[in-house]
Short mmCIF file of C-alpha atoms in Angstrom, two decimals:
data_model
loop_
_atom_site.label_atom_id
_atom_site.label_comp_id
_atom_site.label_asym_id
_atom_site.label_seq_id
_atom_site.Cartn_x
_atom_site.Cartn_y
_atom_site.Cartn_z
CA UNK A 1 -33.40 46.78 173.53
CA UNK A 2 -34.35 44.31 176.22
CA UNK A 3 -37.86 43.80 174.82
CA UNK A 4 -37.08 40.34 173.48
CA UNK A 5 -34.86 38.90 176.18
CA UNK A 6 -32.82 35.78 175.69
CA UNK A 7 -33.81 32.62 177.53
CA UNK A 8 -31.49 31.69 180.36
CA UNK A 9 -32.87 28.14 180.66
CA UNK A 10 -31.93 25.51 178.22
CA UNK A 11 -34.81 23.81 176.47
CA UNK A 12 -35.40 20.20 177.20
CA UNK A 13 -34.51 17.74 174.51
CA UNK A 14 -37.07 17.49 171.72
CA UNK A 15 -39.85 15.04 172.08
CA UNK A 16 -41.18 13.00 169.21
CA UNK A 17 -44.29 15.13 168.76
CA UNK A 18 -43.90 18.09 166.42
CA UNK A 19 -43.74 21.59 168.01
CA UNK A 20 -46.58 24.03 167.59
CA UNK A 21 -46.32 27.71 166.67
CA UNK A 22 -47.20 30.98 168.34
CA UNK A 23 -46.85 34.61 167.33
CA UNK A 24 -43.19 35.19 168.25
CA UNK A 25 -41.70 31.71 168.16
CA UNK A 26 -42.26 28.05 168.71
CA UNK A 27 -44.42 26.56 171.40
CA UNK A 28 -42.59 23.87 173.34
CA UNK A 29 -43.91 20.41 172.53
CA UNK A 30 -46.56 18.84 174.72
CA UNK A 31 -44.98 16.56 177.23
CA UNK A 32 -48.23 14.98 178.42
CA UNK A 33 -49.91 12.64 176.02
CA UNK A 34 -53.71 12.25 176.08
CA UNK A 35 -54.76 10.07 178.98
CA UNK A 36 -57.05 7.13 178.89
CA UNK A 37 -60.35 7.38 180.75
CA UNK A 38 -59.29 4.60 183.14
CA UNK A 39 -56.11 6.45 184.06
CA UNK A 40 -58.11 9.64 184.71
CA UNK A 41 -60.49 7.70 186.95
CA UNK A 42 -57.59 6.13 188.90
CA UNK A 43 -55.95 9.55 189.43
CA UNK A 44 -59.28 10.97 190.64
CA UNK A 45 -59.73 8.10 193.10
CA UNK A 46 -56.16 8.54 194.39
CA UNK A 47 -56.72 12.28 194.93
CA UNK A 48 -60.13 12.07 196.58
CA UNK A 49 -59.70 8.77 198.34
CA UNK A 50 -63.06 7.58 196.96
CA UNK A 51 -63.49 4.29 195.24
CA UNK A 52 -66.20 3.62 192.67
CA UNK A 53 -68.38 0.70 193.77
CA UNK A 54 -70.79 -0.83 191.29
CA UNK A 55 -74.34 -1.19 192.59
CA UNK A 56 -75.15 -4.53 194.20
CA UNK A 57 -76.96 -7.07 192.04
CA UNK A 58 -80.11 -6.65 194.12
CA UNK A 59 -80.35 -2.96 193.19
CA UNK A 60 -80.43 -3.71 189.51
CA UNK A 61 -83.62 -4.31 187.52
CA UNK A 62 -84.97 -7.69 188.41
CA UNK A 63 -86.96 -8.17 185.19
CA UNK A 64 -84.03 -8.53 182.77
CA UNK A 65 -86.17 -10.18 180.08
CA UNK A 66 -88.22 -6.99 179.63
CA UNK A 67 -86.79 -5.79 176.28
CA UNK A 68 -89.69 -4.65 174.13
CA UNK A 69 -89.05 -4.90 170.40
CA UNK A 70 -91.82 -2.53 169.31
CA UNK A 71 -94.64 -0.30 170.51
CA UNK A 72 -97.03 -3.24 170.32
CA UNK A 73 -94.79 -5.17 172.69
CA UNK A 74 -94.92 -2.21 175.09
CA UNK A 75 -98.72 -2.46 175.11
CA UNK A 76 -98.83 -6.21 175.82
CA UNK A 77 -95.83 -6.56 178.13
CA UNK A 78 -96.37 -6.56 181.88
CA UNK A 79 -94.76 -3.78 183.81
CA UNK A 80 -91.36 -4.33 185.49
CA UNK A 81 -91.43 -5.82 188.98
CA UNK A 82 -90.52 -2.52 190.65
CA UNK A 83 -93.66 -0.82 189.25
CA UNK A 84 -97.33 -1.38 190.09
CA UNK A 85 -98.96 -4.10 188.02
CA UNK A 86 -101.61 -3.32 185.39
CA UNK A 87 -105.22 -3.43 186.41
CA UNK A 88 -107.57 -5.82 184.62
CA UNK A 89 -109.30 -2.94 182.80
CA UNK A 90 -105.98 -1.51 181.64
CA UNK A 91 -104.74 -4.92 180.44
CA UNK A 92 -107.97 -5.45 178.48
CA UNK A 93 -107.74 -1.97 176.97
CA UNK A 94 -104.15 -2.59 175.92
CA UNK A 95 -105.13 -5.93 174.38
CA UNK A 96 -107.91 -4.19 172.43
CA UNK A 97 -105.53 -1.49 171.22
CA UNK A 98 -103.07 -4.14 170.14
CA UNK A 99 -105.76 -6.05 168.21
CA UNK A 100 -106.84 -2.83 166.49
CA UNK A 101 -103.25 -2.05 165.49
CA UNK A 102 -102.76 -5.54 164.06
CA UNK A 103 -106.04 -5.31 162.13
CA UNK A 104 -105.09 -1.88 160.73
CA UNK A 105 -101.67 -3.18 159.69
CA UNK A 106 -103.30 -6.12 157.90
CA UNK A 107 -105.69 -3.75 156.10
CA UNK A 108 -102.78 -1.61 154.92
CA UNK A 109 -100.89 -4.67 153.76
CA UNK A 110 -103.90 -5.99 151.83
CA UNK A 111 -104.52 -2.54 150.31
CA UNK A 112 -100.89 -2.22 149.19
CA UNK A 113 -100.98 -5.73 147.74
CA UNK A 114 -104.13 -4.87 145.75
CA UNK A 115 -102.47 -1.66 144.56
CA UNK A 116 -99.37 -3.54 143.40
CA UNK A 117 -101.53 -6.09 141.59
CA UNK A 118 -103.49 -3.31 139.92
CA UNK A 119 -100.30 -1.62 138.74
CA UNK A 120 -98.99 -4.93 137.42
CA UNK A 121 -102.29 -5.65 135.63
CA UNK A 122 -102.25 -2.19 134.03
CA UNK A 123 -98.63 -2.66 133.00
CA UNK A 124 -99.33 -6.06 131.46
CA UNK A 125 -102.40 -4.67 129.71
CA UNK A 126 -100.37 -1.75 128.37
CA UNK A 127 -97.65 -4.09 127.13
CA UNK A 128 -100.25 -6.30 125.43
CA UNK A 129 -101.83 -3.25 123.78
CA UNK A 130 -98.42 -2.06 122.58
CA UNK A 131 -97.60 -5.51 121.21
CA UNK A 132 -100.92 -5.83 119.38
CA UNK A 133 -100.67 -2.24 118.10
CA UNK A 134 -97.14 -2.89 116.85
CA UNK A 135 -98.39 -5.82 114.76
CA UNK A 136 -101.09 -3.60 113.21
CA UNK A 137 -98.63 -0.78 112.48
CA UNK A 138 -95.99 -3.08 110.97
CA UNK A 139 -98.25 -5.36 108.96
CA UNK A 140 -101.15 -3.10 107.94
CA UNK A 141 -100.51 0.62 108.33
CA UNK A 142 -96.88 1.21 107.35
CA UNK A 143 -97.02 -0.86 104.13
CA UNK A 144 -100.11 1.17 103.08
CA UNK A 145 -99.12 4.49 104.65
CA UNK A 146 -100.60 6.99 102.20
CA UNK A 147 -103.93 5.19 101.98
CA UNK A 148 -104.42 4.52 105.70
CA UNK A 149 -102.80 7.42 107.56
CA UNK A 150 -105.94 9.61 107.48
CA UNK A 151 -108.48 6.88 108.29
CA UNK A 152 -110.46 7.06 111.51
CA UNK A 153 -109.11 3.73 112.75
CA UNK A 154 -105.49 4.82 112.36
CA UNK A 155 -106.14 8.20 113.96
CA UNK A 156 -107.70 6.53 117.02
CA UNK A 157 -104.81 4.09 117.26
CA UNK A 158 -102.39 7.00 116.83
CA UNK A 159 -104.01 8.94 119.69
CA UNK A 160 -103.36 6.03 122.08
CA UNK A 161 -99.61 6.38 121.53
CA UNK A 162 -97.20 4.84 119.04
CA UNK A 163 -95.32 1.64 119.91
CA UNK A 164 -91.67 2.56 120.61
CA UNK A 165 -90.43 0.16 117.93
CA UNK A 166 -92.24 2.04 115.13
CA UNK A 167 -92.25 5.52 116.66
CA UNK A 168 -89.22 6.82 114.77
CA UNK A 169 -90.47 5.52 111.43
CA UNK A 170 -93.93 7.04 111.88
CA UNK A 171 -92.44 10.37 112.96
CA UNK A 172 -90.26 10.49 109.85
CA UNK A 173 -93.21 9.73 107.58
CA UNK A 174 -95.51 12.22 109.34
CA UNK A 175 -92.97 15.08 109.37
CA UNK A 176 -91.94 14.38 105.79
CA UNK A 177 -88.88 15.62 103.91
CA UNK A 178 -89.93 18.77 102.07
CA UNK A 179 -86.32 19.98 102.13
CA UNK A 180 -85.20 16.88 100.18
CA UNK A 181 -82.23 16.30 102.48
CA UNK A 182 -80.21 13.16 101.81
CA UNK A 183 -77.77 11.27 104.08
CA UNK A 184 -74.98 12.43 101.76
CA UNK A 185 -75.95 16.07 102.32
CA UNK A 186 -75.83 15.45 106.07
CA UNK A 187 -72.27 14.11 105.76
CA UNK A 188 -71.23 17.22 103.81
CA UNK A 189 -72.48 19.62 106.48
CA UNK A 190 -71.11 17.42 109.25
CA UNK A 191 -67.62 17.52 107.73
CA UNK A 192 -67.97 21.31 107.41
CA UNK A 193 -68.88 21.58 111.09
CA UNK A 194 -65.90 19.41 112.07
CA UNK A 195 -63.60 21.67 110.03
CA UNK A 196 -65.02 24.70 111.83
CA UNK A 197 -64.49 23.13 115.25
CA UNK A 198 -60.95 22.21 114.29
CA UNK A 199 -60.21 25.73 113.07
CA UNK A 200 -61.61 27.20 116.28
CA UNK A 201 -59.29 25.08 118.40
CA UNK A 202 -56.23 25.75 116.23
CA UNK A 203 -56.79 29.46 115.57
CA UNK A 204 -54.41 31.59 117.59
CA UNK A 205 -54.32 34.76 115.49
CA UNK A 206 -56.83 37.45 116.41
CA UNK A 207 -57.07 38.57 112.77
CA UNK A 208 -58.14 35.10 111.69
CA UNK A 209 -60.79 35.03 114.38
CA UNK A 210 -62.09 38.47 113.36
CA UNK A 211 -62.27 37.41 109.70
CA UNK A 212 -64.19 34.28 110.65
CA UNK A 213 -66.61 36.26 112.81
CA UNK A 214 -67.14 38.79 110.05
CA UNK A 215 -68.07 36.08 107.55
CA UNK A 216 -70.22 33.72 109.63
CA UNK A 217 -70.78 35.38 112.99
CA UNK A 218 -74.00 33.59 113.91
CA UNK A 219 -72.70 30.19 112.92
CA UNK A 220 -69.47 30.52 114.87
CA UNK A 221 -71.18 31.67 118.03
CA UNK A 222 -73.71 28.87 117.73
CA UNK A 223 -71.08 26.17 117.26
CA UNK A 224 -69.37 27.24 120.46
CA UNK A 225 -72.71 27.37 122.30
CA UNK A 226 -73.47 23.74 121.36
CA UNK A 227 -70.59 22.43 123.48
CA UNK A 228 -71.93 24.18 126.56
CA UNK A 229 -75.54 23.17 126.00
CA UNK A 230 -75.18 19.44 125.30
CA UNK A 231 -74.29 18.60 128.90
CA UNK A 232 -77.56 20.24 130.04
CA UNK A 233 -79.65 17.96 127.82
CA UNK A 234 -81.52 15.31 129.85
CA UNK A 235 -78.87 15.42 132.61
CA UNK A 236 -80.61 12.67 134.60
CA UNK A 237 -80.09 10.16 131.77
CA UNK A 238 -76.29 10.67 131.65
CA UNK A 239 -76.21 9.48 128.01
CA UNK A 240 -75.72 12.89 126.40
CA UNK A 241 -73.04 14.14 128.80
CA UNK A 242 -69.37 14.04 127.85
CA UNK A 243 -68.24 10.43 127.71
CA UNK A 244 -71.83 9.19 127.27
CA UNK A 245 -72.85 7.00 124.31
CA UNK A 246 -74.89 9.73 122.57
CA UNK A 247 -72.75 12.80 123.32
CA UNK A 248 -70.82 12.85 120.04
CA UNK A 249 -73.92 11.93 118.04
CA UNK A 250 -75.92 14.84 119.43
CA UNK A 251 -72.93 17.14 118.89
CA UNK A 252 -72.72 16.05 115.24
CA UNK A 253 -76.42 16.53 114.45
CA UNK A 254 -76.55 20.00 116.02
CA UNK A 255 -73.26 21.07 114.41
CA UNK A 256 -74.37 19.90 110.97
CA UNK A 257 -77.67 21.77 111.29
CA UNK A 258 -75.88 24.95 112.35
CA UNK A 259 -73.81 24.81 109.16
CA UNK A 260 -76.89 23.85 107.11
CA UNK A 261 -78.95 26.79 108.41
CA UNK A 262 -76.51 29.55 109.46
CA UNK A 263 -79.41 32.03 109.27
CA UNK A 264 -81.01 30.17 112.18
CA UNK A 265 -77.87 28.82 113.87
CA UNK A 266 -78.11 27.01 117.18
CA UNK A 267 -80.68 28.17 119.73
CA UNK A 268 -81.07 26.82 123.25
CA UNK A 269 -83.81 24.21 123.27
CA UNK A 270 -82.75 22.62 119.99
CA UNK A 271 -80.62 20.08 121.84
CA UNK A 272 -83.70 18.56 123.52
CA UNK A 273 -85.49 18.16 120.18
CA UNK A 274 -82.44 16.60 118.51
CA UNK A 275 -81.91 14.29 121.52
CA UNK A 276 -85.46 12.92 121.36
CA UNK A 277 -85.04 12.24 117.63
CA UNK A 278 -81.67 10.54 118.19
CA UNK A 279 -83.26 8.21 120.75
CA UNK A 280 -85.78 7.05 118.14
CA UNK A 281 -83.95 7.31 114.79
CA UNK A 282 -80.62 6.62 113.13
CA UNK A 283 -78.16 9.50 112.87
CA UNK A 284 -78.86 10.66 109.30
CA UNK A 285 -82.62 10.10 109.66
CA UNK A 286 -82.61 12.08 112.92
CA UNK A 287 -80.91 15.00 111.13
CA UNK A 288 -83.40 14.89 108.24
CA UNK A 289 -86.39 14.87 110.62
CA UNK A 290 -84.76 17.59 112.77
CA UNK A 291 -84.18 19.96 109.85
CA UNK A 292 -87.69 19.47 108.46
CA UNK A 293 -89.31 19.80 111.88
CA UNK A 294 -87.56 23.10 112.54
CA UNK A 295 -88.61 24.32 109.09
CA UNK A 296 -92.29 24.29 110.12
CA UNK A 297 -93.78 27.82 110.46
CA UNK A 298 -94.22 27.73 114.25
CA UNK A 299 -90.77 26.34 115.03
CA UNK A 300 -89.11 28.66 112.52
CA UNK A 301 -90.83 31.69 114.06
CA UNK A 302 -89.70 30.75 117.57
CA UNK A 303 -86.15 29.69 116.75
CA UNK A 304 -85.56 32.77 114.61
CA UNK A 305 -87.09 34.84 117.44
CA UNK A 306 -89.61 36.52 115.13
CA UNK A 307 -91.36 38.67 117.73
CA UNK A 308 -94.36 39.66 115.61
CA UNK A 309 -95.09 36.03 114.67
CA UNK A 310 -94.59 34.82 118.23
CA UNK A 311 -97.04 37.42 119.51
CA UNK A 312 -99.64 36.24 117.02
CA UNK A 313 -99.21 32.66 118.23
CA UNK A 314 -99.63 33.84 121.82
CA UNK A 315 -102.73 35.86 120.87
CA UNK A 316 -104.27 32.81 119.17
CA UNK A 317 -103.47 30.72 122.24
CA UNK A 318 -105.23 33.23 124.50
CA UNK A 319 -108.36 33.12 122.32
CA UNK A 320 -108.74 29.39 123.04
CA UNK A 321 -107.52 29.83 126.61
CA UNK A 322 -110.41 32.20 127.35
CA UNK A 323 -112.85 29.91 125.50
CA UNK A 324 -111.91 26.74 127.42
CA UNK A 325 -110.77 28.00 130.84
CA UNK A 326 -112.45 31.38 131.50
CA UNK A 327 -111.86 31.42 135.29
CA UNK A 328 -108.17 30.62 135.00
CA UNK A 329 -107.84 33.07 132.10
CA UNK A 330 -109.18 35.92 134.27
CA UNK A 331 -106.97 34.82 137.15
CA UNK A 332 -103.89 35.02 134.90
CA UNK A 333 -105.07 38.39 133.57
CA UNK A 334 -105.43 39.77 137.09
CA UNK A 335 -101.70 39.11 137.63
CA UNK A 336 -100.76 40.23 134.08
CA UNK A 337 -99.33 36.76 133.54
CA UNK A 338 -98.76 36.52 129.77
CA UNK A 339 -98.39 33.25 127.81
CA UNK A 340 -94.76 33.87 126.88
CA UNK A 341 -93.73 33.33 130.52
CA UNK A 342 -94.55 29.61 130.34
CA UNK A 343 -95.24 28.84 126.65
CA UNK A 344 -91.80 29.76 125.27
CA UNK A 345 -90.04 26.95 127.12
CA UNK A 346 -92.76 24.45 126.19
CA UNK A 347 -92.68 25.33 122.49
CA UNK A 348 -88.89 25.64 122.20
CA UNK A 349 -88.34 22.10 123.52
CA UNK A 350 -91.67 20.61 122.32
CA UNK A 351 -92.41 19.69 125.97
CA UNK A 352 -89.42 17.33 126.11
CA UNK A 353 -87.87 19.35 128.96
CA UNK A 354 -91.07 20.05 130.91
CA UNK A 355 -92.74 16.62 130.83
CA UNK A 356 -91.41 13.13 131.62
CA UNK A 357 -89.67 11.73 128.54
CA UNK A 358 -92.18 8.93 127.87
CA UNK A 359 -95.09 11.37 128.14
CA UNK A 360 -93.30 13.93 125.96
CA UNK A 361 -92.85 11.25 123.28
CA UNK A 362 -96.59 10.58 123.34
CA UNK A 363 -97.20 14.32 122.88
CA UNK A 364 -94.79 14.18 119.93
CA UNK A 365 -96.80 11.29 118.45
CA UNK A 366 -99.91 13.44 118.03
CA UNK A 367 -97.92 16.61 117.28
CA UNK A 368 -96.35 14.92 114.24
CA UNK A 369 -99.87 14.04 113.12
CA UNK A 370 -101.78 17.28 113.90
CA UNK A 371 -99.03 19.89 113.65
CA UNK A 372 -98.58 23.12 115.62
CA UNK A 373 -102.20 23.22 116.81
CA UNK A 374 -101.56 20.26 119.10
CA UNK A 375 -98.67 22.04 120.82
CA UNK A 376 -101.01 24.79 122.02
CA UNK A 377 -103.78 22.31 122.74
CA UNK A 378 -101.34 20.40 124.98
CA UNK A 379 -100.54 23.64 126.80
CA UNK A 380 -104.24 24.19 127.48
CA UNK A 381 -104.53 20.56 128.61
CA UNK A 382 -101.79 21.13 131.20
CA UNK A 383 -103.54 24.28 132.45
CA UNK A 384 -106.84 22.39 132.66
CA UNK A 385 -105.20 19.53 134.58
CA UNK A 386 -103.84 21.88 137.26
CA UNK A 387 -106.57 24.54 137.11
CA UNK A 388 -107.70 24.13 140.73
CA UNK A 389 -104.13 24.42 142.01
CA UNK A 390 -103.25 27.40 139.81
CA UNK A 391 -106.34 29.34 140.89
CA UNK A 392 -104.97 29.36 144.46
CA UNK A 393 -101.52 30.70 143.45
CA UNK A 394 -100.07 34.15 142.89
CA UNK A 395 -97.87 35.31 139.99
CA UNK A 396 -94.53 34.00 141.31
CA UNK A 397 -95.84 30.57 142.32
CA UNK A 398 -97.72 30.10 139.03
CA UNK A 399 -94.58 30.91 137.03
CA UNK A 400 -92.49 28.55 139.16
CA UNK A 401 -95.08 25.77 138.98
CA UNK A 402 -95.47 25.93 135.19
CA UNK A 403 -91.71 26.13 134.66
CA UNK A 404 -91.20 22.86 136.55
CA UNK A 405 -94.29 20.67 136.31
CA UNK A 406 -94.91 17.83 138.82
CA UNK A 407 -93.04 14.63 138.01
CA UNK A 408 -96.00 12.39 138.83
CA UNK A 409 -98.06 13.62 135.87
CA UNK A 410 -99.52 10.64 133.97
CA UNK A 411 -100.38 10.29 130.29
CA UNK A 412 -103.94 9.15 131.04
CA UNK A 413 -104.80 12.24 133.09
CA UNK A 414 -103.08 14.66 130.74
CA UNK A 415 -104.56 13.24 127.54
CA UNK A 416 -108.06 13.13 129.04
CA UNK A 417 -107.66 16.87 129.76
CA UNK A 418 -106.28 17.49 126.26
CA UNK A 419 -109.23 15.63 124.76
CA UNK A 420 -111.60 17.91 126.71
CA UNK A 421 -110.08 21.04 125.12
CA UNK A 422 -112.19 22.37 122.23
CA UNK A 423 -110.05 24.02 119.57
CA UNK A 424 -112.94 25.99 118.15
CA UNK A 425 -113.97 29.60 118.80
CA UNK A 426 -117.12 31.06 117.25
CA UNK A 427 -117.13 28.24 114.69
CA UNK A 428 -113.52 29.07 113.83
CA UNK A 429 -110.77 26.50 114.16
CA UNK A 430 -107.15 27.17 115.10
CA UNK A 431 -105.97 27.76 111.55
CA UNK A 432 -108.80 30.23 110.86
CA UNK A 433 -108.22 32.17 114.09
CA UNK A 434 -104.50 32.39 113.39
CA UNK A 435 -105.11 33.46 109.78
CA UNK A 436 -107.40 36.28 110.93
CA UNK A 437 -104.71 37.45 113.34
CA UNK A 438 -102.15 37.42 110.55
CA UNK A 439 -104.35 39.79 108.53
CA UNK A 440 -104.38 42.26 111.36
CA UNK A 441 -101.61 44.72 110.57
CA UNK A 442 -101.93 46.73 113.75
CA UNK A 443 -98.67 46.70 115.65
CA UNK A 444 -100.00 47.87 119.03
CA UNK A 445 -101.92 44.77 120.01
CA UNK A 446 -103.54 44.51 123.43
CA UNK A 447 -101.91 41.09 123.83
CA UNK A 448 -98.44 42.54 123.39
CA UNK A 449 -96.25 40.87 125.99
CA UNK A 450 -93.96 43.10 128.05
CA UNK A 451 -91.90 40.08 129.11
CA UNK A 452 -91.21 39.14 125.48
CA UNK A 453 -90.41 42.75 124.56
CA UNK A 454 -87.80 42.91 127.28
#
């Protein structure tokens, strides 16, 4: 009963500071405010009877001007007056070290200046080449497309990279329009996609949702997936994220395609392909090129996740892998590292996610000209470029490295490695090797990938 006794003392009147809290009641407010350091020092002096006396001027450093601004100044400066002076030999040695440092700094500065000039010269040369190539493409090649596209001169010019101003036009012509899609057809499927999105947001009845899923399950799931995936497309550019200038455009192209091909629907990786096309073409033209590009045998096999076809593509790739890079091929085999681990991401996004955007566009230039063969040739070029590094790595590090390639990769180095890749095995080219694999009806292939099966 007397556990919590009443207080007999009256509390002092409240102070301005707010009271604290403890387990069984309030803590009385702090009466002492934080003290200044000068007040603390005065109280200490009053208690101890000691007074702080600053050192006399004579005890201070005499050489006040000694304030070195750098390590070189430390070498040249004389020692303070309270230290022994430098000997003649030491002073000479310090002077020599200083002269060597200055000379080295000048060499670095000259070297960096030469490097900057070289970069500027290469940039100007590249811009001049692009400008001259653009004139040739606009005035000579494009007006006579069918007659000149297969000539040796055009193919050599094509290999060097298309000028950005004509890139979209050349891509459209090279990919073609076998599906005979028109801008009007694009508008029809776009309006259908917008109706679907509207119905998804307005639908509140579970029965309506179940009916919709029963009729077009793949399409509905894909349309919802598009919203999540767009923000992951080229996130560093910030132009495809919500509120960006190309967000709605990318959403429209992908939604229209999902309604156009409900059997394929939307698959992760498509957003990167559509985004690259949108950056180089008008909206309707981007959709036409996108639909025709995904209708190619290789892209259709991957986006429809046709396992048997994908395995044949991987088997064909390994034939040329062993032919061109035997050491690296055996190294990968020793770790059971199958092509699907790194190739799937490259093929799904046509290298637009793995390579810098400008370099990926140059890969697209030749891919639109040479077709699926160049996709796998590019993969072998990447492996050739980093062969020495990959030979020193184990399974985990190889997979991580190939998933996220170095950002400093240049088009000159990569394309020189691609050019060194021979797409010929026992006098058979890519198409012949792939055709022979297609004839093989055996299901248990030695190149069957456990990672893909899972």
